[in-house]
Amino acid sequence: MGDRPQRDFGNRTPLEAAYTPHMDRLVKNGWAGLMDPVNPGIPPGSDVAHFSLFGYDPYKYYTGRGGLEAAGAEIRLAPGDVAFRCNFSTIDDNFTVIDRRAGRIKSGTADLAKALTGMQLEKASNVTVDFVQTVEHRGVLVLRGSGLSRHVSDVDPHQVNVKVLESKPLDNSPEATRAANALNEFTRRSYVVLKDHSVNLERIKHGEKPANIILSRGAGTFPQLTPLSTLYGVRTACIAVVALVRGICKIAGMDVIDVEGATGGLDTDFMAKAEAAAKALESYDYVLLHVKATDVAGHDGNFDAKKNAIENIDKMIGKLLDTTDMSRTYLAVTADHTTSVSVKDHSGDPVPLLIAGPDVIASNIGKFCERTVAYGNLGRLRGFNLTPILMNYLGKTSKFGY
Amino acid sequence: MGDRPQRDFGNRTPLEAAYTPHMDRLVKNGWAGLMDPVNPGIPPGSDVAHFSLFGYDPYKYYTGRGGLEAAGAEIRLAPGDVAFRCNFSTIDDNFTVIDRRAGRIKSGTADLAKALTGMQLEKASNVTVDFVQTVEHRGVLVLRGSGLSRHVSDVDPHQVNVKVLESKPLDNSPEATRAANALNEFTRRSYVVLKDHSVNLERIKHGEKPANIILSRGAGTFPQLTPLSTLYGVRTACIAVVALVRGICKIAGMDVIDVEGATGGLDTDFMAKAEAAAKALESYDYVLLHVKATDVAGHDGNFDAKKNAIENIDKMIGKLLDTTDMSRTYLAVTADHTTSVSVKDHSGDPVPLLIAGPDVIASNIGKFCERTVAYGNLGRLRGFNLTPILMNYLGKTSKFGY
C-alpha cells in the first residue's frame, strides 16, 4: 500500500491520491505511525515481511525460501533436510539455459516429478530425493539426509543464454559442502532422467521446449516457529490467496480460510474477503486479511491500478467495520512492504500503520497516508512490534519478569 | 504513572486528569517522548523494567526472580548456585495444597528456616541447602552446588486444591536436570522436616494451619551486572521502599537511603522522599526516587487514587525543584511500566517520559501526559536508553570507538 510521491501524479502517492474515508476515520481516532517491516532501508521479501508482521524477528527465525515452499506444498521437512524452489527449465546439450520456464509448461509435470522422486544419488549416497511439482513450471526439491545445510548457492543462473551454475557451499561447514555436492549431482542427473522422458519427447514432437532440467534456487530449511496460538493462547486464522503467505500462516499455526472469488490479483473479491474476515472474527481472536492487489499494481508500475486497489481496500474495510463489533475489536491497517510504482519492485521504505480499537489514543490525523502518519503518535516501529502490540491490547501477552 | 484513556472518566487517563503544574512546566521546557520499558507490547515485571531503566538490557542480563530475592535478603550467590522465591505453605498428606501462605503465618518462621538450612540431600548429595525466611510467609531457598541451572519449572502450583508440582528441567542441560532433581528432593524433604516441627505442632494445637512445606518458584541466579558506579564513574543512590526495587538497586551498586514515613503505599510521605532526594543530590551524582503508589492504585483499578497519587508526585517534584540547583541537575520523570486502572495489572503500553535540565531542547508541550508526549521531541525510546541519555548530559559516558 505504501509508496513514494509520484511527480507525474501531482507529487502524491497512490494512498494520498485515493479516496479512503474509512481508513481516514480510523486513523483519526487511532494510533498512527510509520513502520519499517524489517529495518530502515531494507527491502523485505513477502516471506521475511510476514515473519516480521507476525512477531518473529526474521534475523532470528527466517531459514530461507525453500523451507516455506515446502511448507506451502504440504511437505514436512525434518532437521537436516534442505528444500529448494525449482523451475522445470530447458537447456541445450552444453547445459546452456534456453528457457527458465520450459515454454511455460502446464501439463505433464506430475509425471516428470514422479521420475525424479526417489532418485538414487551415487556420490551423495546417503541423500534421498523428493520432488513435488506445484503450479505451472514450478516445483519443490527436497534433499533429505542427516546434516544438510541451507548455506549453498543456487544452480539457477536467473537468466538465459548462460550455463547452469555449480552450487557452492557458502560457509566452511561439512553440511554445506555435502548439500552443494548433492544439489549438483541431482541437477546433472535431472537432465539425464528428464531429457528423453516421454512427456518431453511428446513436447519436442509438438515443437514445444522440453522440460529437461530442474533449476533450483533459494535453499531453505523448515523454520522453527512457536505458533502464535501457543505463544499467546489465541485462535488464529488467515484469509490469503498467495501460496507463500498461506504457507507462512500455516507455519505460524493459523487456520487458512478459503474465500470464493479471492484471486490474489486486482480482480479479487474484496467484499467477499471482508465478509469472511467478519465471520472469522466470531470464532478467532486474531485474523489476518491479506490483499495482494496493491503489490501487483506496484510491480506493474501502474499508479491508477494501485490507487483503485487502495480504494477497494477502503471499501472492504468499510464493510468489515459495518459487520464487526468494534467496541471489542482492534484493527491494524498496514502493508508488508512498499512496492512503489516507480521502483516496480519491493523497496526498503517504511510503510504506514494505523491501529484502531477501544483503548487506543486518538492521533487526530485527518488522512491516512505516508506523509501524515510520519507525524503520528505511534512513532516509528518495526514490523515485529505489531503483533505484540495487538496482543497487549487483547490482554494476551505474558509478563516478562515478575 | 502511564495509563489508557478511561471512558468513565471523560476518556482521559489519570495523568491527563491530574493537576500537575510542576511536571507540566518541566515537560514544556524539556525533552518529551514515549518510552517502551522493554519492547513495544511487552508487559514487564518491575524487576525487568528496573533492569532496563538502569541501562541493563534485560534480554541479556535478567537471570530470574530468585536471584533478586536472594540479593534482597542479603544472600550472596556464587556462580552455579540457584535461588527461589518461596512460601511457607500448608499441604495435606497427599501433597495437595491447602493454603499457599500457611494461614499467613507471622511467627516461628525463623525456627522453621533453621530446621531447613544445612539439610543433607541424599540423591543430590553435592548440593547444600540454605533457607532464609524474609517477610511473613515468604522466604528464599538457595541450592548451592557447582553447576545448577535456573532453567527449571516451579513446584508451586500457584493455586490451591491441586497437588504440589514436580519441577522439570526447561532445557536439555545436565545443570537443569540436576537443579530440578535437587528442588524436588528438597521439597519432599521440607515436608518431612516441617510437618512435626514444634512450631507446627503448636499451630495445630491452636487451630492454625501448619507451615508444613516450602513451595518454590521463580528460579534465578545472581545477575552479573557491572555497577553503574563502575560503568560511569558516578556515585549512585536510591530512595525506594519496595524490597525488589531495593534489591536491584543494590545489585546495580547503589546506596539505599531509608526515609522515615516512606511506605510503598498510597500513604507514603511524598514530601519526606523529596527532601531525602534533594539531600542525596548533594553527595551523589545519580539518585533514583521510586514511588510505588501509582502502581498500587493501578492494581486496585482505582482511577481517583491513581490521579491523587500523581498529584502527590507532582507536589513532591515541586518540593524537589525548590530545594535543588536545577542549573546543574537533570531530572527524568517516567514510569517503569503501565499499570492501567482498567487492566489492573502491568501492560505492554509505552510510558510517558520527560527529561528536564540545563542543556535540553524545549518540547513546548503544554501538559505532561500520554497523549501529548507521543508527539514529543524525544521520539519513542526504549527503557535502557534512559540511563545512557542522562549519563551523557552528566558527561559520564565513555566513547564507543576512537
PDB file of N, CA, C and O in Angstrom, chain A residues 342-375:
ATOM      1  N   SER A 342       7.080   3.480  -9.021  1.00  0.00           N
ATOM      2  CA  SER A 342       8.255   3.943  -9.768  1.00  0.00           C
ATOM      3  C   SER A 342       9.418   2.955  -9.685  1.00  0.00           C
ATOM      4  O   SER A 342      10.204   2.837 -10.609  1.00  0.00           O
ATOM      5  N   VAL A 343       9.517   2.221  -8.597  1.00  0.00           N
ATOM      6  CA  VAL A 343      10.587   1.225  -8.449  1.00  0.00           C
ATOM      7  C   VAL A 343      10.198  -0.089  -9.128  1.00  0.00           C
ATOM      8  O   VAL A 343      11.042  -0.816  -9.634  1.00  0.00           O
ATOM      9  N   LYS A 344       8.908  -0.367  -9.139  1.00  0.00           N
ATOM     10  CA  LYS A 344       8.347  -1.615  -9.690  1.00  0.00           C
ATOM     11  C   LYS A 344       8.889  -2.869  -8.990  1.00  0.00           C
ATOM     12  O   LYS A 344       8.972  -3.937  -9.592  1.00  0.00           O
ATOM     13  N   ASP A 345       9.335  -2.712  -7.791  1.00  0.00           N
ATOM     14  CA  ASP A 345       9.810  -3.857  -7.006  1.00  0.00           C
ATOM     15  C   ASP A 345       9.725  -3.454  -5.527  1.00  0.00           C
ATOM     16  O   ASP A 345       9.478  -2.284  -5.217  1.00  0.00           O
ATOM     17  N   HIS A 346       9.933  -4.425  -4.645  1.00  0.00           N
ATOM     18  CA  HIS A 346       9.945  -4.118  -3.219  1.00  0.00           C
ATOM     19  C   HIS A 346      11.054  -3.109  -2.936  1.00  0.00           C
ATOM     20  O   HIS A 346      12.134  -3.199  -3.501  1.00  0.00           O
ATOM     21  N   SER A 347      10.757  -2.161  -2.064  1.00  0.00           N
ATOM     22  CA  SER A 347      11.811  -1.245  -1.646  1.00  0.00           C
ATOM     23  C   SER A 347      11.866  -1.206  -0.124  1.00  0.00           C
ATOM     24  O   SER A 347      11.020  -1.786   0.559  1.00  0.00           O
ATOM     25  N   GLY A 348      12.877  -0.532   0.393  1.00  0.00           N
ATOM     26  CA  GLY A 348      13.098  -0.529   1.846  1.00  0.00           C
ATOM     27  C   GLY A 348      12.447   0.639   2.557  1.00  0.00           C
ATOM     28  O   GLY A 348      12.843   0.979   3.676  1.00  0.00           O
ATOM     29  N   ASP A 349      11.438   1.247   1.936  1.00  0.00           N
ATOM     30  CA  ASP A 349      10.736   2.370   2.560  1.00  0.00           C
ATOM     31  C   ASP A 349       9.890   1.887   3.738  1.00  0.00           C
ATOM     32  O   ASP A 349       9.413   0.759   3.740  1.00  0.00           O
ATOM     33  N   PRO A 350       9.653   2.758   4.722  1.00  0.00           N
ATOM     34  CA  PRO A 350       8.713   2.394   5.782  1.00  0.00           C
ATOM     35  C   PRO A 350       7.286   2.366   5.219  1.00  0.00           C
ATOM     36  O   PRO A 350       7.017   2.972   4.177  1.00  0.00           O
ATOM     37  N   VAL A 351       6.407   1.673   5.908  1.00  0.00           N
ATOM     38  CA  VAL A 351       5.003   1.589   5.478  1.00  0.00           C
ATOM     39  C   VAL A 351       4.129   2.311   6.495  1.00  0.00           C
ATOM     40  O   VAL A 351       4.487   2.414   7.672  1.00  0.00           O
ATOM     41  N   PRO A 352       2.977   2.831   6.062  1.00  0.00           N
ATOM     42  CA  PRO A 352       2.067   3.484   7.007  1.00  0.00           C
ATOM     43  C   PRO A 352       1.358   2.442   7.863  1.00  0.00           C
ATOM     44  O   PRO A 352       1.134   1.313   7.424  1.00  0.00           O
ATOM     45  N   LEU A 353       1.037   2.815   9.084  1.00  0.00           N
ATOM     46  CA  LEU A 353       0.368   1.907  10.027  1.00  0.00           C
ATOM     47  C   LEU A 353      -0.659   2.687  10.826  1.00  0.00           C
ATOM     48  O   LEU A 353      -0.372   3.793  11.296  1.00  0.00           O
ATOM     49  N   LEU A 354      -1.850   2.119  10.936  1.00  0.00           N
ATOM     50  CA  LEU A 354      -2.821   2.649  11.907  1.00  0.00           C
ATOM     51  C   LEU A 354      -3.326   1.495  12.744  1.00  0.00           C
ATOM     52  O   LEU A 354      -3.408   0.355  12.277  1.00  0.00           O
ATOM     53  N   ILE A 355      -3.616   1.783  14.006  1.00  0.00           N
ATOM     54  CA  ILE A 355      -4.218   0.789  14.906  1.00  0.00           C
ATOM     55  C   ILE A 355      -5.447   1.426  15.545  1.00  0.00           C
ATOM     56  O   ILE A 355      -5.332   2.424  16.263  1.00  0.00           O
ATOM     57  N   ALA A 356      -6.615   0.865  15.217  1.00  0.00           N
ATOM     58  CA  ALA A 356      -7.870   1.355  15.778  1.00  0.00           C
ATOM     59  C   ALA A 356      -8.386   0.361  16.811  1.00  0.00           C
ATOM     60  O   ALA A 356      -8.039  -0.813  16.775  1.00  0.00           O
ATOM     61  N   GLY A 357      -9.209   0.855  17.722  1.00  0.00           N
ATOM     62  CA  GLY A 357      -9.774  -0.054  18.724  1.00  0.00           C
ATOM     63  C   GLY A 357     -10.179   0.697  19.965  1.00  0.00           C
ATOM     64  O   GLY A 357      -9.894   1.897  20.099  1.00  0.00           O
ATOM     65  N   PRO A 358     -10.844   0.015  20.903  1.00  0.00           N
ATOM     66  CA  PRO A 358     -11.449   0.715  22.033  1.00  0.00           C
ATOM     67  C   PRO A 358     -10.477   1.468  22.939  1.00  0.00           C
ATOM     68  O   PRO A 358     -10.820   2.545  23.424  1.00  0.00           O
ATOM     69  N   ASP A 359      -9.272   0.956  23.175  1.00  0.00           N
ATOM     70  CA  ASP A 359      -8.405   1.559  24.202  1.00  0.00           C
ATOM     71  C   ASP A 359      -7.251   2.373  23.633  1.00  0.00           C
ATOM     72  O   ASP A 359      -6.300   2.677  24.350  1.00  0.00           O
ATOM     73  N   VAL A 360      -7.309   2.725  22.362  1.00  0.00           N
ATOM     74  CA  VAL A 360      -6.182   3.444  21.759  1.00  0.00           C
ATOM     75  C   VAL A 360      -6.292   4.939  22.053  1.00  0.00           C
ATOM     76  O   VAL A 360      -7.313   5.423  22.546  1.00  0.00           O
ATOM     77  N   ILE A 361      -5.249   5.675  21.752  1.00  0.00           N
ATOM     78  CA  ILE A 361      -5.245   7.135  21.897  1.00  0.00           C
ATOM     79  C   ILE A 361      -5.353   7.742  20.499  1.00  0.00           C
ATOM     80  O   ILE A 361      -4.652   7.318  19.576  1.00  0.00           O
ATOM     81  N   ALA A 362      -6.257   8.705  20.336  1.00  0.00           N
ATOM     82  CA  ALA A 362      -6.551   9.269  19.008  1.00  0.00           C
ATOM     83  C   ALA A 362      -5.391  10.115  18.497  1.00  0.00           C
ATOM     84  O   ALA A 362      -4.863  10.963  19.214  1.00  0.00           O
ATOM     85  N   SER A 363      -5.027   9.884  17.233  1.00  0.00           N
ATOM     86  CA  SER A 363      -3.933  10.667  16.635  1.00  0.00           C
ATOM     87  C   SER A 363      -4.419  12.020  16.139  1.00  0.00           C
ATOM     88  O   SER A 363      -3.633  12.941  15.970  1.00  0.00           O
ATOM     89  N   ASN A 364      -5.718  12.126  15.849  1.00  0.00           N
ATOM     90  CA  ASN A 364      -6.298  13.335  15.249  1.00  0.00           C
ATOM     91  C   ASN A 364      -5.744  13.670  13.872  1.00  0.00           C
ATOM     92  O   ASN A 364      -5.861  14.809  13.412  1.00  0.00           O
ATOM     93  N   ILE A 365      -5.162  12.684  13.230  1.00  0.00           N
ATOM     94  CA  ILE A 365      -4.686  12.862  11.851  1.00  0.00           C
ATOM     95  C   ILE A 365      -5.887  12.775  10.912  1.00  0.00           C
ATOM     96  O   ILE A 365      -6.760  11.919  11.095  1.00  0.00           O
ATOM     97  N   GLY A 366      -5.930  13.643   9.896  1.00  0.00           N
ATOM     98  CA  GLY A 366      -7.116  13.741   9.051  1.00  0.00           C
ATOM     99  C   GLY A 366      -7.156  12.795   7.875  1.00  0.00           C
ATOM    100  O   GLY A 366      -8.233  12.493   7.355  1.00  0.00           O
ATOM    101  N   LYS A 367      -5.992  12.326   7.426  1.00  0.00           N
ATOM    102  CA  LYS A 367      -5.945  11.496   6.215  1.00  0.00           C
ATOM    103  C   LYS A 367      -4.882  10.436   6.408  1.00  0.00           C
ATOM    104  O   LYS A 367      -3.772  10.741   6.866  1.00  0.00           O
ATOM    105  N   PHE A 368      -5.212   9.182   6.105  1.00  0.00           N
ATOM    106  CA  PHE A 368      -4.259   8.096   6.275  1.00  0.00           C
ATOM    107  C   PHE A 368      -3.316   8.043   5.068  1.00  0.00           C
ATOM    108  O   PHE A 368      -3.728   7.657   3.977  1.00  0.00           O
ATOM    109  N   CYS A 369      -2.094   8.462   5.260  1.00  0.00           N
ATOM    110  CA  CYS A 369      -1.111   8.349   4.172  1.00  0.00           C
ATOM    111  C   CYS A 369       0.304   8.422   4.744  1.00  0.00           C
ATOM    112  O   CYS A 369       0.501   8.693   5.928  1.00  0.00           O
ATOM    113  N   GLU A 370       1.271   8.190   3.880  1.00  0.00           N
ATOM    114  CA  GLU A 370       2.676   8.136   4.291  1.00  0.00           C
ATOM    115  C   GLU A 370       3.117   9.452   4.928  1.00  0.00           C
ATOM    116  O   GLU A 370       3.906   9.472   5.877  1.00  0.00           O
ATOM    117  N   ARG A 371       2.597  10.578   4.351  1.00  0.00           N
ATOM    118  CA  ARG A 371       3.040  11.901   4.761  1.00  0.00           C
ATOM    119  C   ARG A 371       2.567  12.235   6.186  1.00  0.00           C
ATOM    120  O   ARG A 371       3.332  12.752   7.005  1.00  0.00           O
ATOM    121  N   THR A 372       1.323  11.920   6.476  1.00  0.00           N
ATOM    122  CA  THR A 372       0.734  12.316   7.765  1.00  0.00           C
ATOM    123  C   THR A 372       1.179  11.406   8.905  1.00  0.00           C
ATOM    124  O   THR A 372       1.498  11.892   9.995  1.00  0.00           O
ATOM    125  N   VAL A 373       1.186  10.093   8.669  1.00  0.00           N
ATOM    126  CA  VAL A 373       1.468   9.187   9.792  1.00  0.00           C
ATOM    127  C   VAL A 373       2.911   9.306  10.263  1.00  0.00           C
ATOM    128  O   VAL A 373       3.248   8.871  11.364  1.00  0.00           O
ATOM    129  N   ALA A 374       3.759   9.918   9.411  1.00  0.00           N
ATOM    130  CA  ALA A 374       5.144  10.170   9.844  1.00  0.00           C
ATOM    131  C   ALA A 374       5.178  11.093  11.059  1.00  0.00           C
ATOM    132  O   ALA A 374       6.158  11.116  11.804  1.00  0.00           O
ATOM    133  N   TYR A 375       4.095  11.850  11.260  1.00  0.00           N
ATOM    134  CA  TYR A 375       3.974  12.712  12.440  1.00  0.00           C
ATOM    135  C   TYR A 375       3.012  12.108  13.469  1.00  0.00           C
ATOM    136  O   TYR A 375       2.498  12.813  14.328  1.00  0.00           O
TER     137      TYR A 375
END
